JSON list of C-alpha atoms in Angstrom, two decimals:
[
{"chain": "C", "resi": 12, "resn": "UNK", "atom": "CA", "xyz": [0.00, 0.00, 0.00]},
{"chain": "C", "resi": 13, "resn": "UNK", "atom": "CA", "xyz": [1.64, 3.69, -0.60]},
{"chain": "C", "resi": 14, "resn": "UNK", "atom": "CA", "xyz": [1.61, 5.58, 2.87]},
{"chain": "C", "resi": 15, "resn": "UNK", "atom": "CA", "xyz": [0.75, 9.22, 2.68]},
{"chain": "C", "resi": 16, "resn": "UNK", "atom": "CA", "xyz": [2.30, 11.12, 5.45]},
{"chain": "C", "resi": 17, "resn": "UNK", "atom": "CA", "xyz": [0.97, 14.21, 6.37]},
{"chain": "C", "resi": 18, "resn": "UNK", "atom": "CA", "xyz": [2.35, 17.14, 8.08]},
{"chain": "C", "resi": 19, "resn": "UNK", "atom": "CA", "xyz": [1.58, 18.49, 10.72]},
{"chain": "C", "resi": 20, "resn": "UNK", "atom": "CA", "xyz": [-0.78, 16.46, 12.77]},
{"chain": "C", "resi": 21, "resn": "UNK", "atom": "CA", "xyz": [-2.68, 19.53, 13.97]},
{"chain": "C", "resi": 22, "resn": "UNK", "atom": "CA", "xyz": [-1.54, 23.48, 13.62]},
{"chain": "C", "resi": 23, "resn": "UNK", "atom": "CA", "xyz": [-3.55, 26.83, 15.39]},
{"chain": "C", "resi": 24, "resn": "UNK", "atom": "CA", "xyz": [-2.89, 29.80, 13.02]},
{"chain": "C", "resi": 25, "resn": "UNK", "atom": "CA", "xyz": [-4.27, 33.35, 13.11]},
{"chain": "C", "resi": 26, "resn": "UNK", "atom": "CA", "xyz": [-7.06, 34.94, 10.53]},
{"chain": "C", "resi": 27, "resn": "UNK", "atom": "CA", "xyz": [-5.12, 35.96, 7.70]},
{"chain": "C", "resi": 28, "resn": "UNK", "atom": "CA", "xyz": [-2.43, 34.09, 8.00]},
{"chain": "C", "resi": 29, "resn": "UNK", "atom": "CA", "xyz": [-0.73, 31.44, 5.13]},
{"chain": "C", "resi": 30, "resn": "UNK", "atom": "CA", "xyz": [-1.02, 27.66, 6.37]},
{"chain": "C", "resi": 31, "resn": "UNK", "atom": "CA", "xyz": [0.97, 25.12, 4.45]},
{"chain": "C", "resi": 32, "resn": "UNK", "atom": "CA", "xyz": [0.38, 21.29, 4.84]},
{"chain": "C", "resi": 33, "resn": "UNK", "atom": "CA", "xyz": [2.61, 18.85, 3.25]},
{"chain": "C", "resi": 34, "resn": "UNK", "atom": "CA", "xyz": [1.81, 14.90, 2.10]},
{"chain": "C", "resi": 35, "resn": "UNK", "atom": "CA", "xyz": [4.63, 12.89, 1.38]},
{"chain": "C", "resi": 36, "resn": "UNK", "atom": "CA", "xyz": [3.83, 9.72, -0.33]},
{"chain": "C", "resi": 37, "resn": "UNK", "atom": "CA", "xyz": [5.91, 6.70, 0.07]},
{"chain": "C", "resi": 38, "resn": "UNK", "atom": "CA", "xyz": [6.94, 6.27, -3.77]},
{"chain": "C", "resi": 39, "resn": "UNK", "atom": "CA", "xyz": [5.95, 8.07, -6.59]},
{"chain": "C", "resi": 40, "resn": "UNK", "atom": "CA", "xyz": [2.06, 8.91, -7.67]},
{"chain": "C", "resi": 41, "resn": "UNK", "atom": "CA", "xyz": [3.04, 11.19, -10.40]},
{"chain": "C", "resi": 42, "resn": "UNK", "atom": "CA", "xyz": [0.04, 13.71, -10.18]},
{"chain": "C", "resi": 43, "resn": "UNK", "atom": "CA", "xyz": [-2.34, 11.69, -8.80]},
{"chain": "C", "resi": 44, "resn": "UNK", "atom": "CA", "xyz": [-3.28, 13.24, -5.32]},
{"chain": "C", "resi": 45, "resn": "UNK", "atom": "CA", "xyz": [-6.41, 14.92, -3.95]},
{"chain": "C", "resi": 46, "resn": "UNK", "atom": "CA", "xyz": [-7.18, 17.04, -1.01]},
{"chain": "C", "resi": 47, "resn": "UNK", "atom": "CA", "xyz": [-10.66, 17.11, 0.99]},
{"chain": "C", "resi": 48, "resn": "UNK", "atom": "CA", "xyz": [-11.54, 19.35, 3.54]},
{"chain": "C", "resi": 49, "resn": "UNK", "atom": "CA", "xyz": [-13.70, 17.38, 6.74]},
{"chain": "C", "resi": 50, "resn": "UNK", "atom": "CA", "xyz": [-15.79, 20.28, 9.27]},
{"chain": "C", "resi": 51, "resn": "UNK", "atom": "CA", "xyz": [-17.02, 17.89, 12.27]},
{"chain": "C", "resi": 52, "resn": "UNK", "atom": "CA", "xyz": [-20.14, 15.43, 11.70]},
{"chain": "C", "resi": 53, "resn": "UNK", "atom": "CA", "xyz": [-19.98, 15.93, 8.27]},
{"chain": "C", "resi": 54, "resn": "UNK", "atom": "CA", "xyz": [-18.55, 13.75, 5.02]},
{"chain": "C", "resi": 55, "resn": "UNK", "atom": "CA", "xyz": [-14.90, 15.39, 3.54]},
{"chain": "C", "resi": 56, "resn": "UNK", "atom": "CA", "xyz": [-15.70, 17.80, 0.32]},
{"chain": "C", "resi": 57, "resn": "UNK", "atom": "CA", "xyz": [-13.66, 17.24, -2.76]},
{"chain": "C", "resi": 58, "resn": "UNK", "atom": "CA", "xyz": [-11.15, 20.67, -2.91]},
{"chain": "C", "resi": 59, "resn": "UNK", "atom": "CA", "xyz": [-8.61, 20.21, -5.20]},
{"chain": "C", "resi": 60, "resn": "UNK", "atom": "CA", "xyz": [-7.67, 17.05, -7.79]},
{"chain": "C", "resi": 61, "resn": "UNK", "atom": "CA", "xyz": [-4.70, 16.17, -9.33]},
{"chain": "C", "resi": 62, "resn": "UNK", "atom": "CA", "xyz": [-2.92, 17.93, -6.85]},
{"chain": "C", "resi": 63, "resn": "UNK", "atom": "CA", "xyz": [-3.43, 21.21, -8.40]},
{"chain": "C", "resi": 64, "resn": "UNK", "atom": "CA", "xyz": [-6.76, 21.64, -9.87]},
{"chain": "C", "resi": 65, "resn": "UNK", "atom": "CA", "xyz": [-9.42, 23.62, -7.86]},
{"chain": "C", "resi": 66, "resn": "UNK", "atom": "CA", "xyz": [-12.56, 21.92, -8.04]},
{"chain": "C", "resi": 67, "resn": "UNK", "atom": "CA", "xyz": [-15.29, 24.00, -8.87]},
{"chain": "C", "resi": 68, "resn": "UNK", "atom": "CA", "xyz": [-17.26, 26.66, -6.07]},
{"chain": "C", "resi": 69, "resn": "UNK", "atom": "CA", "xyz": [-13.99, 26.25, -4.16]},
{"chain": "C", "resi": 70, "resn": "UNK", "atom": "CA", "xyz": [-12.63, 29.48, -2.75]},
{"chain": "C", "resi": 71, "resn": "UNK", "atom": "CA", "xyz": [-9.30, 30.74, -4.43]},
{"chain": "C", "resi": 72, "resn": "UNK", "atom": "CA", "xyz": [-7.30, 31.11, -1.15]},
{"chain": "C", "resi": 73, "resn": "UNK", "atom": "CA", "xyz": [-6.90, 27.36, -1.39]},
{"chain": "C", "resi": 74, "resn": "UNK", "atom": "CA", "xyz": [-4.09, 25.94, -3.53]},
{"chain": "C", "resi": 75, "resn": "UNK", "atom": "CA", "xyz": [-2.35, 22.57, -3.91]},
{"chain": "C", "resi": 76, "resn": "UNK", "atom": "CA", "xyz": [1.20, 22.01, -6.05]},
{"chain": "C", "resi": 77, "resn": "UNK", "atom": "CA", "xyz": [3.65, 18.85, -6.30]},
{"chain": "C", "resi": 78, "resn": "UNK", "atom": "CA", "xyz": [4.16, 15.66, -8.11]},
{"chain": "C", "resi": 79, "resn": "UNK", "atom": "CA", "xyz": [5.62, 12.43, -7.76]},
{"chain": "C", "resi": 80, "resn": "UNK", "atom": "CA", "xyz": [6.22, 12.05, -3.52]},
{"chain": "C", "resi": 81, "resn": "UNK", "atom": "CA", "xyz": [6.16, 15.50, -2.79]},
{"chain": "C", "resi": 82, "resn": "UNK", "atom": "CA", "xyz": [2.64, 17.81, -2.26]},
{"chain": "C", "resi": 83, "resn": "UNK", "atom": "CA", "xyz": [1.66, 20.46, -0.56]},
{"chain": "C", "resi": 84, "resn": "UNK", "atom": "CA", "xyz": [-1.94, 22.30, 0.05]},
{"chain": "C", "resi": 85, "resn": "UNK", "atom": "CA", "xyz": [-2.20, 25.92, 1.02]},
{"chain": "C", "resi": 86, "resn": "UNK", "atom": "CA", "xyz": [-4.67, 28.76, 2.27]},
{"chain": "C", "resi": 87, "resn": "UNK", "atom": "CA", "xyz": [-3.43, 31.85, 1.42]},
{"chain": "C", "resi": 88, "resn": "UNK", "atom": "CA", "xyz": [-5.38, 33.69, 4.28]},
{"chain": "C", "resi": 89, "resn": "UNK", "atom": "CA", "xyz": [-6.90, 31.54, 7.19]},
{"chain": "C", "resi": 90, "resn": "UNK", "atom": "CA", "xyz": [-10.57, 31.96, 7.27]},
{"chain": "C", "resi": 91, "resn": "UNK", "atom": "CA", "xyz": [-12.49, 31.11, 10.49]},
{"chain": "C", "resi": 92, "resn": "UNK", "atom": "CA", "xyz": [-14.83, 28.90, 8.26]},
{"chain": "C", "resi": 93, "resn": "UNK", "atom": "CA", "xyz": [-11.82, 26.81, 7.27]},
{"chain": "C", "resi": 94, "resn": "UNK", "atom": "CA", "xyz": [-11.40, 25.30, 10.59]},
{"chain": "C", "resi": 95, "resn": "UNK", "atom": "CA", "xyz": [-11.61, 21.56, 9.60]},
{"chain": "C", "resi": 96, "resn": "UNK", "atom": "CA", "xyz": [-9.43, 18.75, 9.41]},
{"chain": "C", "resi": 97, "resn": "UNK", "atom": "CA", "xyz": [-7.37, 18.30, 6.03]},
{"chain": "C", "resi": 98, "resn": "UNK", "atom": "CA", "xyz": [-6.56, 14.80, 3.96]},
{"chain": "C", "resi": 99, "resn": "UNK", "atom": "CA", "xyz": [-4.75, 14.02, 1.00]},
{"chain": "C", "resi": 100, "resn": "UNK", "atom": "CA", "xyz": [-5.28, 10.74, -1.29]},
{"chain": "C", "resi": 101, "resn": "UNK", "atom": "CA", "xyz": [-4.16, 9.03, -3.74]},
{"chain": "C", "resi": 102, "resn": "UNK", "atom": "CA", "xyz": [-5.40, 7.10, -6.54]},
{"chain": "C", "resi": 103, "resn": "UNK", "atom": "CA", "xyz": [-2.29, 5.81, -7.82]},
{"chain": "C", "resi": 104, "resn": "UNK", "atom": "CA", "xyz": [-2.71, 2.75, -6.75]},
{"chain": "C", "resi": 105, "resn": "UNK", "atom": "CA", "xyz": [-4.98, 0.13, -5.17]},
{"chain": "C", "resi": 106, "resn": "UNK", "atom": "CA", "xyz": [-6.05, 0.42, -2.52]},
{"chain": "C", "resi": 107, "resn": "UNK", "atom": "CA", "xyz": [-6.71, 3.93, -2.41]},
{"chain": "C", "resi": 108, "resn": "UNK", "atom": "CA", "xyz": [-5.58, 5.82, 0.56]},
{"chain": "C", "resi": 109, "resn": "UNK", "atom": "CA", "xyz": [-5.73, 8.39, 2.71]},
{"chain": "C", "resi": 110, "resn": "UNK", "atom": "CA", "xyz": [-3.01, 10.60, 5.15]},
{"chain": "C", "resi": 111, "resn": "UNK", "atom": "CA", "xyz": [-4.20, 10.57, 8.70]},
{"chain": "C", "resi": 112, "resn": "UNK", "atom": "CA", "xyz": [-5.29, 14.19, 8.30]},
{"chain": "C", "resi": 113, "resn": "UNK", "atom": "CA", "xyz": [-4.43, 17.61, 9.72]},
{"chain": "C", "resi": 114, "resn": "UNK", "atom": "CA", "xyz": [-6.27, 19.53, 11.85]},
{"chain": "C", "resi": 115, "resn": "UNK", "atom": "CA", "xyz": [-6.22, 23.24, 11.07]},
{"chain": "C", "resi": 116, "resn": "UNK", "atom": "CA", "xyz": [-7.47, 25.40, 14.51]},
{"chain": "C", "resi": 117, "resn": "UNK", "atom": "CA", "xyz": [-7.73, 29.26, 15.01]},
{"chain": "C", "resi": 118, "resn": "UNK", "atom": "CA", "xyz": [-5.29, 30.87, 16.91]},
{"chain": "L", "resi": 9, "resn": "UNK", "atom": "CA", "xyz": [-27.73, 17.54, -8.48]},
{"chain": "L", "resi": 10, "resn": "UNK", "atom": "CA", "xyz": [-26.81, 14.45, -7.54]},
{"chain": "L", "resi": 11, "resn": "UNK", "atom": "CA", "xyz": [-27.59, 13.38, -3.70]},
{"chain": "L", "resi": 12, "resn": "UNK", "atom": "CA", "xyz": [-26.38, 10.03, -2.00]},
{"chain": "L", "resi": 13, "resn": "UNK", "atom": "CA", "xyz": [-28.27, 9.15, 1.04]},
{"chain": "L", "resi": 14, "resn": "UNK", "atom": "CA", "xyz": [-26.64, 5.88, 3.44]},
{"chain": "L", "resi": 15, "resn": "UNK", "atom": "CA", "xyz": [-29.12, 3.71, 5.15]},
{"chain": "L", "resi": 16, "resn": "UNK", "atom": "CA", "xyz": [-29.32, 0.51, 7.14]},
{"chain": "L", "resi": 17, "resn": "UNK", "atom": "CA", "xyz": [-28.94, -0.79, 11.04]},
{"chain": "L", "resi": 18, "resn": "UNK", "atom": "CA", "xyz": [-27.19, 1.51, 13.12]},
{"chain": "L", "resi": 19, "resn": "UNK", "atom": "CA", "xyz": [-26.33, -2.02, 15.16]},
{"chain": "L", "resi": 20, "resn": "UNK", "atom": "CA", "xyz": [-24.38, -4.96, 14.51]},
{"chain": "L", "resi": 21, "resn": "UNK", "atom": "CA", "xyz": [-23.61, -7.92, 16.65]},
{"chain": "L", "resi": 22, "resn": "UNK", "atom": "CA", "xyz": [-20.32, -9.35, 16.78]},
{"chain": "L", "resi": 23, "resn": "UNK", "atom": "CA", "xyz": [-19.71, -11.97, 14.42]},
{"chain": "L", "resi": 24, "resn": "UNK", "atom": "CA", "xyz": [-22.59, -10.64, 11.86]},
{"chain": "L", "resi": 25, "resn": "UNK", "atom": "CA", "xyz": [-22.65, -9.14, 8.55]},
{"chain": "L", "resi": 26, "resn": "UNK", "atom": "CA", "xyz": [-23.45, -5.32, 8.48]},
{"chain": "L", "resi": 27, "resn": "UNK", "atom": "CA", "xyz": [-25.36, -4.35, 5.14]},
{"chain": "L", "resi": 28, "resn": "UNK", "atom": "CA", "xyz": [-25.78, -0.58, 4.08]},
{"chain": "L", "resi": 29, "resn": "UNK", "atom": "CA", "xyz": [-27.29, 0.34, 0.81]},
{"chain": "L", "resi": 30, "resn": "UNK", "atom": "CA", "xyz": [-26.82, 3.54, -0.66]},
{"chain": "L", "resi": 31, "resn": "UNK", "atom": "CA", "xyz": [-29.79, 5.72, -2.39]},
{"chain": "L", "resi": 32, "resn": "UNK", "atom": "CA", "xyz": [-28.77, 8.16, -5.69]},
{"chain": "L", "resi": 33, "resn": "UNK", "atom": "CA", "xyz": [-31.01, 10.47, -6.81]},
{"chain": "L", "resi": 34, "resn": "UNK", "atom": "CA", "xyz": [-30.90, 13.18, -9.00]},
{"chain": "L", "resi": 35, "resn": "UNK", "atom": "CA", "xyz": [-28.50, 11.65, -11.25]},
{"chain": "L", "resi": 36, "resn": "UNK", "atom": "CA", "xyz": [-27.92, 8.67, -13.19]},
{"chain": "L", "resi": 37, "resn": "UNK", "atom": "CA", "xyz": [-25.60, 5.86, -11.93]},
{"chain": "L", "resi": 38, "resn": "UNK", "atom": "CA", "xyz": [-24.15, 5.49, -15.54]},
{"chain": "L", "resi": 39, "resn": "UNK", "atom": "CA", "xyz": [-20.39, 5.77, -15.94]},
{"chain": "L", "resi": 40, "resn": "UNK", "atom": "CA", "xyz": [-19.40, 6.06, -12.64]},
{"chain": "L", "resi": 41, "resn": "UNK", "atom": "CA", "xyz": [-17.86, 4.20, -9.80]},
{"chain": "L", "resi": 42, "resn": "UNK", "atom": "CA", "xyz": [-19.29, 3.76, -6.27]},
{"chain": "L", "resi": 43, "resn": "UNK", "atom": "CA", "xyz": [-17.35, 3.48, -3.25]},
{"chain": "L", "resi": 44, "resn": "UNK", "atom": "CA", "xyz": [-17.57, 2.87, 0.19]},
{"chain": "L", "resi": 45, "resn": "UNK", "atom": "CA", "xyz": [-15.34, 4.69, 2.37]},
{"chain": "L", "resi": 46, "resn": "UNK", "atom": "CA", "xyz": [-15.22, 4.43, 6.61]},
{"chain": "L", "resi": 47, "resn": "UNK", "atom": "CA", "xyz": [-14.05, 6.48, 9.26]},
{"chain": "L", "resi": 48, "resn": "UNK", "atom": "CA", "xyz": [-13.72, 4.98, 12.87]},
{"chain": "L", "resi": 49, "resn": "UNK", "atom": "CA", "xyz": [-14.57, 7.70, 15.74]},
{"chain": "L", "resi": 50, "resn": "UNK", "atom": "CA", "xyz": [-11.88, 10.24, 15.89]},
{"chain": "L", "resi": 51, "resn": "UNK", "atom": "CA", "xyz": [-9.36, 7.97, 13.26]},
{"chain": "L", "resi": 52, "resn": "UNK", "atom": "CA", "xyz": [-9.01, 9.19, 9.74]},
{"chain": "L", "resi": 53, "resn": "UNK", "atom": "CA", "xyz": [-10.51, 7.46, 6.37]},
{"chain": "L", "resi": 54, "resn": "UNK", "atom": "CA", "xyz": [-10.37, 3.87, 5.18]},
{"chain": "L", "resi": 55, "resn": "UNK", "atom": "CA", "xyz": [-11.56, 3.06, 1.74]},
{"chain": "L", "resi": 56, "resn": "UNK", "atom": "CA", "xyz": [-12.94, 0.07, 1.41]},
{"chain": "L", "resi": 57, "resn": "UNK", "atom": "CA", "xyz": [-14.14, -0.87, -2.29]},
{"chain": "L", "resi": 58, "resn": "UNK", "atom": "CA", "xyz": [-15.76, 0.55, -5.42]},
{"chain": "L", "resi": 59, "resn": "UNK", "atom": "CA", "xyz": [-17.51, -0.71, -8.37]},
{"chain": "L", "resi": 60, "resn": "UNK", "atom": "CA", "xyz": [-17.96, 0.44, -11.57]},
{"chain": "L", "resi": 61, "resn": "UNK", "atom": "CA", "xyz": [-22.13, 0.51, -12.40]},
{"chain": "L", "resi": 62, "resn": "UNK", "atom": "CA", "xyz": [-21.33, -2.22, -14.87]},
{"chain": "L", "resi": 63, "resn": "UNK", "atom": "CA", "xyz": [-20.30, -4.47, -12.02]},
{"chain": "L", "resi": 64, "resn": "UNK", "atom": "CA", "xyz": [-16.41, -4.49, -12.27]},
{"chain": "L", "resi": 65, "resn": "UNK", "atom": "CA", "xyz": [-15.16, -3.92, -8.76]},
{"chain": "L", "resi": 66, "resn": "UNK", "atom": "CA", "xyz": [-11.98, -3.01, -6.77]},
{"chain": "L", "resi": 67, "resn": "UNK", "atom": "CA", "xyz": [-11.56, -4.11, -2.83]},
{"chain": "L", "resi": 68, "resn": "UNK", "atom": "CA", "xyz": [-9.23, -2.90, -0.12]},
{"chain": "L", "resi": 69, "resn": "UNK", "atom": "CA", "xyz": [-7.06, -5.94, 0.24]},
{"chain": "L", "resi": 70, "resn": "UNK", "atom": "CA", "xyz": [-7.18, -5.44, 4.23]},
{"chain": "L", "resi": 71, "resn": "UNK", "atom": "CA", "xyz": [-11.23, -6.03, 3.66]},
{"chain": "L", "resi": 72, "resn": "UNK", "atom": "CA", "xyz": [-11.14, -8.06, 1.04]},
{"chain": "L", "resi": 73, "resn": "UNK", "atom": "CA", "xyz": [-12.38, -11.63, 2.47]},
{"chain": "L", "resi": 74, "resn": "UNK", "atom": "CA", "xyz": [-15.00, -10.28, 4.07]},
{"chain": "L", "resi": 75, "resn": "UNK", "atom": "CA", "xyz": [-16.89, -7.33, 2.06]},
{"chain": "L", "resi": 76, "resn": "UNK", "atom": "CA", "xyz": [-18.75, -7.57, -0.27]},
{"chain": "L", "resi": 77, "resn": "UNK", "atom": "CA", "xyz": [-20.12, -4.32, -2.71]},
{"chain": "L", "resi": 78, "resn": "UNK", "atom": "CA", "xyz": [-23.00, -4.82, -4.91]},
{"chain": "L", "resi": 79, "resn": "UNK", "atom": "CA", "xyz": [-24.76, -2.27, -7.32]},
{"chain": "L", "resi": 80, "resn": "UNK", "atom": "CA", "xyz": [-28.44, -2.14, -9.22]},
{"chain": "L", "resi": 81, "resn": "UNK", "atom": "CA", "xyz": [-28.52, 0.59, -11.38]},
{"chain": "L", "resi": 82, "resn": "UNK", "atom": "CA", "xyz": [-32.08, -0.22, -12.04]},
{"chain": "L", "resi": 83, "resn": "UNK", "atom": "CA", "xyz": [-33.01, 0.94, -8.20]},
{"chain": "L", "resi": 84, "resn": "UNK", "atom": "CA", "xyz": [-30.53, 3.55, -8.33]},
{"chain": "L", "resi": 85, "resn": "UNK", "atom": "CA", "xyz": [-28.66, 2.11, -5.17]},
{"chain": "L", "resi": 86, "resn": "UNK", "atom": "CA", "xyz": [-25.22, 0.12, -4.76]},
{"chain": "L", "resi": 87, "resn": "UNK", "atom": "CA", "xyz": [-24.57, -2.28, -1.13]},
{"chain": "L", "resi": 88, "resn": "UNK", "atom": "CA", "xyz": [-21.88, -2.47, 1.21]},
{"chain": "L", "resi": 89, "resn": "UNK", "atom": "CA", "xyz": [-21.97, -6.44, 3.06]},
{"chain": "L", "resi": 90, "resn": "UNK", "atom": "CA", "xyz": [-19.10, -6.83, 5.74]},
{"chain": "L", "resi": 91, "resn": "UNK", "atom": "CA", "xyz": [-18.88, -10.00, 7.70]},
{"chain": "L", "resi": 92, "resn": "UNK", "atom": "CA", "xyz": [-18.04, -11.72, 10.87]},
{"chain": "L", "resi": 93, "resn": "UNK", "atom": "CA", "xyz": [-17.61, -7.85, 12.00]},
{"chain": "L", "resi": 94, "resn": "UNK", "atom": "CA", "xyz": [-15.87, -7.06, 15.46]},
{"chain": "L", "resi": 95, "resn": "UNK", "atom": "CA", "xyz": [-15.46, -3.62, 17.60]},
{"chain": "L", "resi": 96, "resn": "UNK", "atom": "CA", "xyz": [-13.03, -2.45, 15.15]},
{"chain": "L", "resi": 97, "resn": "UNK", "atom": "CA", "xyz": [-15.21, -2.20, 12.24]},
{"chain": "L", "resi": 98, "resn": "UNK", "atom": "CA", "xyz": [-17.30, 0.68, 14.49]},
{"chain": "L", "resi": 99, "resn": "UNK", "atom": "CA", "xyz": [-16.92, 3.62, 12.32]},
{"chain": "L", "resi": 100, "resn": "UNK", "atom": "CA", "xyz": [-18.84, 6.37, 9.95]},
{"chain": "L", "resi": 101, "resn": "UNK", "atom": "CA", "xyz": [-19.36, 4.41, 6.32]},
{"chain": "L", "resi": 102, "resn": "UNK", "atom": "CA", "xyz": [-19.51, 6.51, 3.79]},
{"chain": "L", "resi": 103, "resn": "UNK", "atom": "CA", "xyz": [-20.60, 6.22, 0.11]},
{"chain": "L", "resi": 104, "resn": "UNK", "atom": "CA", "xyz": [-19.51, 7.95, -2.24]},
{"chain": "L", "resi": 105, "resn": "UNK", "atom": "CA", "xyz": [-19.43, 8.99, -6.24]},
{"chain": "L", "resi": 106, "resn": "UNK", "atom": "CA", "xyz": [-16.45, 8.48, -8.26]},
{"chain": "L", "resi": 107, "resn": "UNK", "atom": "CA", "xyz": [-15.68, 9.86, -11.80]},
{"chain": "L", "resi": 108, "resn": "UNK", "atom": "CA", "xyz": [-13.67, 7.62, -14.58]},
{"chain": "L", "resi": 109, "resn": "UNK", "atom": "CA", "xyz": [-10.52, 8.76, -15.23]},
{"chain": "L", "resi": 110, "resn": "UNK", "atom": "CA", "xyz": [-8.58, 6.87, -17.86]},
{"chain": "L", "resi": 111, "resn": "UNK", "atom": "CA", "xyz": [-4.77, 7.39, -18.78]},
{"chain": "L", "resi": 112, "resn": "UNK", "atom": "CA", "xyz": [-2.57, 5.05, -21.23]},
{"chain": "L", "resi": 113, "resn": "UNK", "atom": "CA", "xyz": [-5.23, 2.98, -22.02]},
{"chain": "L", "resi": 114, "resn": "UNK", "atom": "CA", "xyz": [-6.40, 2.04, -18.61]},
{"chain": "L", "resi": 115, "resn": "UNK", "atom": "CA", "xyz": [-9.62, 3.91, -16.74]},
{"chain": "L", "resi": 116, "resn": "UNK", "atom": "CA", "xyz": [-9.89, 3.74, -12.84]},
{"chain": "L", "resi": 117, "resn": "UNK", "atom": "CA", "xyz": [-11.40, 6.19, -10.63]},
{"chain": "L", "resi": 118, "resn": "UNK", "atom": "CA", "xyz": [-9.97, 9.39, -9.33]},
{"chain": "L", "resi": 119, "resn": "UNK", "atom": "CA", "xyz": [-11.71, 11.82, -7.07]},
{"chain": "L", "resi": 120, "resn": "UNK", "atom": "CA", "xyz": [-14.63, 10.79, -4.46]},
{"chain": "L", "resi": 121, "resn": "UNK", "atom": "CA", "xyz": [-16.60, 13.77, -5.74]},
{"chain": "L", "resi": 122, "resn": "UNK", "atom": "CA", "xyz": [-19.80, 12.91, -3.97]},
{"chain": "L", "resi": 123, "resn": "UNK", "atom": "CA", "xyz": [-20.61, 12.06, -0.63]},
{"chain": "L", "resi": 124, "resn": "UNK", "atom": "CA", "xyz": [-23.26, 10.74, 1.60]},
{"chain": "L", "resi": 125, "resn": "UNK", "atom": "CA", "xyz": [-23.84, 11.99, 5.02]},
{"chain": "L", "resi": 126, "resn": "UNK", "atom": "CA", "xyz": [-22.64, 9.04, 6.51]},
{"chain": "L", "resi": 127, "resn": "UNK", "atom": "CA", "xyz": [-23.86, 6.80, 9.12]},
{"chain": "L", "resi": 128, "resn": "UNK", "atom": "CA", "xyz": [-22.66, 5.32, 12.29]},
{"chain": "L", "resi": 129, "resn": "UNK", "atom": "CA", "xyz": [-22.30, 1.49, 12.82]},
{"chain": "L", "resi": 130, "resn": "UNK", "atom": "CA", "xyz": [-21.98, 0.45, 15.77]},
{"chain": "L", "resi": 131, "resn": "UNK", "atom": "CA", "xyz": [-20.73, -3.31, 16.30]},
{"chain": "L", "resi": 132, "resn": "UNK", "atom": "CA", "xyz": [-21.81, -4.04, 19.61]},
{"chain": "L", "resi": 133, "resn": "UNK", "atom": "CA", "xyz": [-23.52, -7.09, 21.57]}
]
């Protein structure tokens, strides 16, 4: 299975501020990586595919880059409505998987 | 827009087989997979399977000898069956719709761009 490592585990950032999170897959998935967004009690939303792509209604603050082992997803300026918790996946490979997610708090 | 709506006993004994159907509606199921995806309290996701509305499927090797998805496009609804379940299949499953993507010659889906609410099984004497 290809182990996504995400970091950090958890972060508290200001409003405003940029907040990086990095996945780090254990070989190479090309482009092949997707980033959700989870509030609590509800099912992740879809934010950006192919590592770069912002899906459609998403909010431009919200960017992801990378390819092959290396990603990284970004909000430009922390919103209080993005408090959530964050997970790549890729679909490389079977079985699909998930990093064990990042949990973005406000400051 | 297309909705996907989990339902199915919120209570499984140890040692039986929990069986969740999933409801689409305002879409067709046509050229798409479906996947089941699970998320134990406070632990991050799991996917479990997917198959194509045609009937070719893809398991999670860790789940593979005991799940069992099913679709009927006719009903609008795929299945989830997972047996001889213990504690550690308590979680949030999740269905879920998932685009074709195809590359070189070979299609397989990409993004879980849909998503039920979820619901909780618990597995529980």
């Amino acid at each position: 299975d290809i182990q996504l490592t995400q970091s950090p585990s958890s972060l508290s950032a200001s409003v405003g501020d940029r907040v990086t999170i990095t996945c780090q897959a254990s070989q190479g998935i090309t482009k092949y990586l997707n980033w959700y967004q989870q509030k609590p009690g509800k099912a992740p939303n879809l934010l950006i595919s192919a590592a770069s792509n912002l899906e459609t209604g998403v909010p431009s603050r919200f960017s992801g880059s990378g390819s092959g082992t290396d990603f990284t997803f970004t909000i430009s300026s922390l919103q209080p409505e993005d408090i959530a918790t964050y997970y790549c996946q890729q679909y490389d490979n079977f079985p699909y998987t998930f990093g064990q997610g990042t949990k973005v708090e406000i400051k | 827009q297309v909705q996907l709506q989990e339902s199915g006993p919120g209570l499984v004994k140890p040692s039986e087989t929990l069986s969740l159907t999933c409801s689409v509606s305002g879409g067709s199921m046509t050229s798409y997979y479906w996947s089941w995806i699970r998320q134990p309290p406070g632990k991050g996701l799991e996917w479990i399977g997917y198959i194509y509305y045609s009937g070719a499927i893809n398991y999670n090797p860790s789940l593979k000898s005991r799940v069992t998805i099913s679709v009927d496009t006719s009903s609008n609804q795929f299945s989830l069956k997972l047996t001889s379940v213990t504690a550690a299949d308590t979680a949030v499953y999740y269905c879920a719709r998932v685009p074709k993507y195809c590359s070189g010659g070979s299609c397989w889906g990409n993004v879980f761009d849909v998503w039920g609410q979820g619901t909780l099984v618990t597995v529980s004497s």
